[in-house]
Amino acid sequence: MSERVVTIDGPAGSGKGTVGQQLAIRLGWHFLDSGALYRACAYVAVQNGITAETIDALLDHLERVRFETKPVSQGGEARVLLNGEDISAAVRTAECGQMASKIAVNQNLRSALLNVQRKYCRPPGLVADGRDMGSVVFPKAMLKVYLTASLKVRSQRKFKQLKEKEISLKYDKIYKEIENRDLRDSTRRHAPLTTPEGALVVDTSSLSVDEVLQLVLDGVYIKMNTLESEAQ
Ligand code: DC
């Protein structure tokens, strides 16, 4: 039996965050930005002097912290709260993204976050974005989506996003950073970034957010109709 979950996986800058949030708003469903959880863990690690090599020490700290992600009603990025404190800006930096990618190779950390993520699955439904949402966290999702785009386009998007936030970072540095993260995220041993079986694959390189959203919405409605007729 499939769950009322739509998973959206893909590499950095593929548009999964933007599309996922818009989709959740359109469906009136909950939204999980799993990358924000890994970023929040990276933030806690740095605050406590924990490095990627000593990451198991982070697990004790995690028992004492409470993460919340709050979607914004009109686009933008979800807010990330750590014990009630808004750490959204701190976790969106390129450094925090790199650290998140480094600690995400740790299987103990991934297991600890599994239940945290699954708790987001509540009625009326959930849109979950990340790297292993369809392959590991929600294998019974009713629709699995995989968004991708060329490295060049994804780097340009990140460059623009940072510029809008008045963060100056050279394009070449962003390109290299994303390339490194892609390699680490897709070659790690546990829950690597991969296209889940049966996923709707969309290359967003030359599509607008609205066009991608429409393709995914069409996929959701087709799935819902199929499930309804199967139930009759
Ligand atoms: O989606 P993002 O860029 O915010 O994710 C930051 C890092 O967190 C990403 O490079 C790898 C890790 N991550 C993961 O391993 N599994 C997920 N489901 C989401 C993110």
PDB file of N, CA, C and O in Angstrom, residues 6-43:
ATOM      1  N   VAL A   6       4.899  12.394  -1.615  1.00  0.00           N
ATOM      2  CA  VAL A   6       5.590  12.618  -2.883  1.00  0.00           C
ATOM      3  C   VAL A   6       7.035  12.923  -2.516  1.00  0.00           C
ATOM      4  O   VAL A   6       7.297  13.827  -1.712  1.00  0.00           O
ATOM      5  N   THR A   7       7.969  12.123  -3.034  1.00  0.00           N
ATOM      6  CA  THR A   7       9.377  12.390  -2.743  1.00  0.00           C
ATOM      7  C   THR A   7      10.000  13.117  -3.931  1.00  0.00           C
ATOM      8  O   THR A   7       9.671  12.818  -5.084  1.00  0.00           O
ATOM      9  N   ILE A   8      10.871  14.070  -3.612  1.00  0.00           N
ATOM     10  CA  ILE A   8      11.598  14.779  -4.681  1.00  0.00           C
ATOM     11  C   ILE A   8      13.077  14.730  -4.340  1.00  0.00           C
ATOM     12  O   ILE A   8      13.526  15.364  -3.384  1.00  0.00           O
ATOM     13  N   ASP A   9      13.809  13.925  -5.075  1.00  0.00           N
ATOM     14  CA  ASP A   9      15.252  13.818  -4.846  1.00  0.00           C
ATOM     15  C   ASP A   9      16.001  14.471  -5.999  1.00  0.00           C
ATOM     16  O   ASP A   9      15.446  14.647  -7.092  1.00  0.00           O
ATOM     17  N   GLY A  10      17.264  14.785  -5.732  1.00  0.00           N
ATOM     18  CA  GLY A  10      18.077  15.367  -6.798  1.00  0.00           C
ATOM     19  C   GLY A  10      19.286  16.057  -6.223  1.00  0.00           C
ATOM     20  O   GLY A  10      19.376  16.277  -5.007  1.00  0.00           O
ATOM     21  N   PRO A  11      20.243  16.402  -7.101  1.00  0.00           N
ATOM     22  CA  PRO A  11      21.462  17.072  -6.629  1.00  0.00           C
ATOM     23  C   PRO A  11      21.219  18.540  -6.274  1.00  0.00           C
ATOM     24  O   PRO A  11      20.147  19.079  -6.565  1.00  0.00           O
ATOM     25  N   ALA A  12      22.218  19.170  -5.658  1.00  0.00           N
ATOM     26  CA  ALA A  12      22.125  20.583  -5.261  1.00  0.00           C
ATOM     27  C   ALA A  12      21.804  21.446  -6.480  1.00  0.00           C
ATOM     28  O   ALA A  12      22.394  21.261  -7.542  1.00  0.00           O
ATOM     29  N   GLY A  13      20.863  22.353  -6.318  1.00  0.00           N
ATOM     30  CA  GLY A  13      20.539  23.306  -7.377  1.00  0.00           C
ATOM     31  C   GLY A  13      19.628  22.752  -8.463  1.00  0.00           C
ATOM     32  O   GLY A  13      19.389  23.409  -9.476  1.00  0.00           O
ATOM     33  N   SER A  14      19.071  21.558  -8.250  1.00  0.00           N
ATOM     34  CA  SER A  14      18.196  20.974  -9.281  1.00  0.00           C
ATOM     35  C   SER A  14      16.798  21.579  -9.241  1.00  0.00           C
ATOM     36  O   SER A  14      15.982  21.323 -10.123  1.00  0.00           O
ATOM     37  N   GLY A  15      16.503  22.344  -8.187  1.00  0.00           N
ATOM     38  CA  GLY A  15      15.192  23.000  -8.071  1.00  0.00           C
ATOM     39  C   GLY A  15      14.241  22.265  -7.145  1.00  0.00           C
ATOM     40  O   GLY A  15      13.084  22.649  -6.993  1.00  0.00           O
ATOM     41  N   LYS A  16      14.731  21.195  -6.487  1.00  0.00           N
ATOM     42  CA  LYS A  16      13.815  20.373  -5.681  1.00  0.00           C
ATOM     43  C   LYS A  16      13.211  21.130  -4.497  1.00  0.00           C
ATOM     44  O   LYS A  16      12.053  20.893  -4.160  1.00  0.00           O
ATOM     45  N   GLY A  17      14.000  22.037  -3.887  1.00  0.00           N
ATOM     46  CA  GLY A  17      13.485  22.788  -2.738  1.00  0.00           C
ATOM     47  C   GLY A  17      12.348  23.710  -3.145  1.00  0.00           C
ATOM     48  O   GLY A  17      11.260  23.702  -2.541  1.00  0.00           O
ATOM     49  N   THR A  18      12.582  24.484  -4.194  1.00  0.00           N
ATOM     50  CA  THR A  18      11.583  25.438  -4.670  1.00  0.00           C
ATOM     51  C   THR A  18      10.326  24.719  -5.138  1.00  0.00           C
ATOM     52  O   THR A  18       9.209  25.057  -4.743  1.00  0.00           O
ATOM     53  N   VAL A  19      10.533  23.700  -5.973  1.00  0.00           N
ATOM     54  CA  VAL A  19       9.383  22.966  -6.529  1.00  0.00           C
ATOM     55  C   VAL A  19       8.649  22.218  -5.410  1.00  0.00           C
ATOM     56  O   VAL A  19       7.415  22.214  -5.347  1.00  0.00           O
ATOM     57  N   GLY A  20       9.419  21.607  -4.512  1.00  0.00           N
ATOM     58  CA  GLY A  20       8.813  20.837  -3.419  1.00  0.00           C
ATOM     59  C   GLY A  20       7.920  21.708  -2.552  1.00  0.00           C
ATOM     60  O   GLY A  20       6.791  21.317  -2.216  1.00  0.00           O
ATOM     61  N   GLN A  21       8.424  22.882  -2.231  1.00  0.00           N
ATOM     62  CA  GLN A  21       7.632  23.759  -1.367  1.00  0.00           C
ATOM     63  C   GLN A  21       6.371  24.263  -2.051  1.00  0.00           C
ATOM     64  O   GLN A  21       5.294  24.305  -1.458  1.00  0.00           O
ATOM     65  N   GLN A  22       6.515  24.620  -3.335  1.00  0.00           N
ATOM     66  CA  GLN A  22       5.346  25.083  -4.098  1.00  0.00           C
ATOM     67  C   GLN A  22       4.309  23.960  -4.227  1.00  0.00           C
ATOM     68  O   GLN A  22       3.114  24.191  -4.129  1.00  0.00           O
ATOM     69  N   LEU A  23       4.818  22.747  -4.434  1.00  0.00           N
ATOM     70  CA  LEU A  23       3.920  21.598  -4.574  1.00  0.00           C
ATOM     71  C   LEU A  23       3.147  21.367  -3.269  1.00  0.00           C
ATOM     72  O   LEU A  23       1.928  21.127  -3.291  1.00  0.00           O
ATOM     73  N   ALA A  24       3.863  21.458  -2.137  1.00  0.00           N
ATOM     74  CA  ALA A  24       3.215  21.253  -0.833  1.00  0.00           C
ATOM     75  C   ALA A  24       2.119  22.309  -0.622  1.00  0.00           C
ATOM     76  O   ALA A  24       1.021  21.988  -0.138  1.00  0.00           O
ATOM     77  N   ILE A  25       2.400  23.535  -1.029  1.00  0.00           N
ATOM     78  CA  ILE A  25       1.400  24.606  -0.881  1.00  0.00           C
ATOM     79  C   ILE A  25       0.181  24.294  -1.748  1.00  0.00           C
ATOM     80  O   ILE A  25      -0.960  24.373  -1.300  1.00  0.00           O
ATOM     81  N   ARG A  26       0.430  23.896  -3.014  1.00  0.00           N
ATOM     82  CA  ARG A  26      -0.685  23.618  -3.942  1.00  0.00           C
ATOM     83  C   ARG A  26      -1.552  22.459  -3.456  1.00  0.00           C
ATOM     84  O   ARG A  26      -2.776  22.476  -3.581  1.00  0.00           O
ATOM     85  N   LEU A  27      -0.905  21.430  -2.877  1.00  0.00           N
ATOM     86  CA  LEU A  27      -1.668  20.263  -2.422  1.00  0.00           C
ATOM     87  C   LEU A  27      -2.233  20.455  -1.013  1.00  0.00           C
ATOM     88  O   LEU A  27      -3.084  19.694  -0.572  1.00  0.00           O
ATOM     89  N   GLY A  28      -1.703  21.447  -0.290  1.00  0.00           N
ATOM     90  CA  GLY A  28      -2.104  21.659   1.113  1.00  0.00           C
ATOM     91  C   GLY A  28      -1.517  20.570   2.011  1.00  0.00           C
ATOM     92  O   GLY A  28      -2.101  20.197   3.025  1.00  0.00           O
ATOM     93  N   TRP A  29      -0.331  20.061   1.629  1.00  0.00           N
ATOM     94  CA  TRP A  29       0.320  18.987   2.371  1.00  0.00           C
ATOM     95  C   TRP A  29       1.490  19.545   3.189  1.00  0.00           C
ATOM     96  O   TRP A  29       1.906  20.679   3.009  1.00  0.00           O
ATOM     97  N   HIS A  30       2.036  18.697   4.080  1.00  0.00           N
ATOM     98  CA  HIS A  30       3.216  19.081   4.856  1.00  0.00           C
ATOM     99  C   HIS A  30       4.443  19.031   3.941  1.00  0.00           C
ATOM    100  O   HIS A  30       4.407  18.404   2.874  1.00  0.00           O
ATOM    101  N   PHE A  31       5.528  19.669   4.400  1.00  0.00           N
ATOM    102  CA  PHE A  31       6.742  19.716   3.592  1.00  0.00           C
ATOM    103  C   PHE A  31       7.954  19.375   4.458  1.00  0.00           C
ATOM    104  O   PHE A  31       8.093  19.908   5.564  1.00  0.00           O
ATOM    105  N   LEU A  32       8.788  18.488   3.967  1.00  0.00           N
ATOM    106  CA  LEU A  32      10.036  18.165   4.674  1.00  0.00           C
ATOM    107  C   LEU A  32      11.230  18.516   3.788  1.00  0.00           C
ATOM    108  O   LEU A  32      11.367  17.966   2.692  1.00  0.00           O
ATOM    109  N   ASP A  33      12.061  19.440   4.275  1.00  0.00           N
ATOM    110  CA  ASP A  33      13.324  19.771   3.614  1.00  0.00           C
ATOM    111  C   ASP A  33      14.401  18.996   4.387  1.00  0.00           C
ATOM    112  O   ASP A  33      14.942  19.490   5.373  1.00  0.00           O
ATOM    113  N   SER A  34      14.673  17.756   3.955  1.00  0.00           N
ATOM    114  CA  SER A  34      15.587  16.909   4.748  1.00  0.00           C
ATOM    115  C   SER A  34      17.012  17.463   4.754  1.00  0.00           C
ATOM    116  O   SER A  34      17.751  17.271   5.712  1.00  0.00           O
ATOM    117  N   GLY A  35      17.384  18.178   3.686  1.00  0.00           N
ATOM    118  CA  GLY A  35      18.719  18.783   3.643  1.00  0.00           C
ATOM    119  C   GLY A  35      18.895  19.768   4.793  1.00  0.00           C
ATOM    120  O   GLY A  35      19.987  19.888   5.361  1.00  0.00           O
ATOM    121  N   ALA A  36      17.798  20.447   5.168  1.00  0.00           N
ATOM    122  CA  ALA A  36      17.865  21.419   6.269  1.00  0.00           C
ATOM    123  C   ALA A  36      18.184  20.699   7.586  1.00  0.00           C
ATOM    124  O   ALA A  36      18.877  21.250   8.441  1.00  0.00           O
ATOM    125  N   LEU A  37      17.716  19.465   7.728  1.00  0.00           N
ATOM    126  CA  LEU A  37      18.022  18.698   8.949  1.00  0.00           C
ATOM    127  C   LEU A  37      19.514  18.355   8.995  1.00  0.00           C
ATOM    128  O   LEU A  37      20.160  18.473  10.026  1.00  0.00           O
ATOM    129  N   TYR A  38      20.043  17.904   7.831  1.00  0.00           N
ATOM    130  CA  TYR A  38      21.478  17.595   7.786  1.00  0.00           C
ATOM    131  C   TYR A  38      22.305  18.865   8.010  1.00  0.00           C
ATOM    132  O   TYR A  38      23.347  18.836   8.660  1.00  0.00           O
ATOM    133  N   ARG A  39      21.819  19.977   7.462  1.00  0.00           N
ATOM    134  CA  ARG A  39      22.529  21.247   7.666  1.00  0.00           C
ATOM    135  C   ARG A  39      22.489  21.657   9.140  1.00  0.00           C
ATOM    136  O   ARG A  39      23.470  22.158   9.693  1.00  0.00           O
ATOM    137  N   ALA A  40      21.321  21.463   9.802  1.00  0.00           N
ATOM    138  CA  ALA A  40      21.200  21.816  11.220  1.00  0.00           C
ATOM    139  C   ALA A  40      22.150  20.947  12.052  1.00  0.00           C
ATOM    140  O   ALA A  40      22.775  21.430  13.000  1.00  0.00           O
ATOM    141  N   CYS A  41      22.291  19.678  11.667  1.00  0.00           N
ATOM    142  CA  CYS A  41      23.234  18.791  12.375  1.00  0.00           C
ATOM    143  C   CYS A  41      24.665  19.299  12.188  1.00  0.00           C
ATOM    144  O   CYS A  41      25.472  19.283  13.120  1.00  0.00           O
ATOM    145  N   ALA A  42      24.971  19.733  10.966  1.00  0.00           N
ATOM    146  CA  ALA A  42      26.307  20.262  10.682  1.00  0.00           C
ATOM    147  C   ALA A  42      26.559  21.501  11.547  1.00  0.00           C
ATOM    148  O   ALA A  42      27.653  21.688  12.094  1.00  0.00           O
ATOM    149  N   TYR A  43      25.533  22.314  11.706  1.00  0.00           N
ATOM    150  CA  TYR A  43      25.636  23.534  12.525  1.00  0.00           C
ATOM    151  C   TYR A  43      25.943  23.160  13.979  1.00  0.00           C
ATOM    152  O   TYR A  43      26.843  23.716  14.598  1.00  0.00           O
TER     153      TYR A  43
END
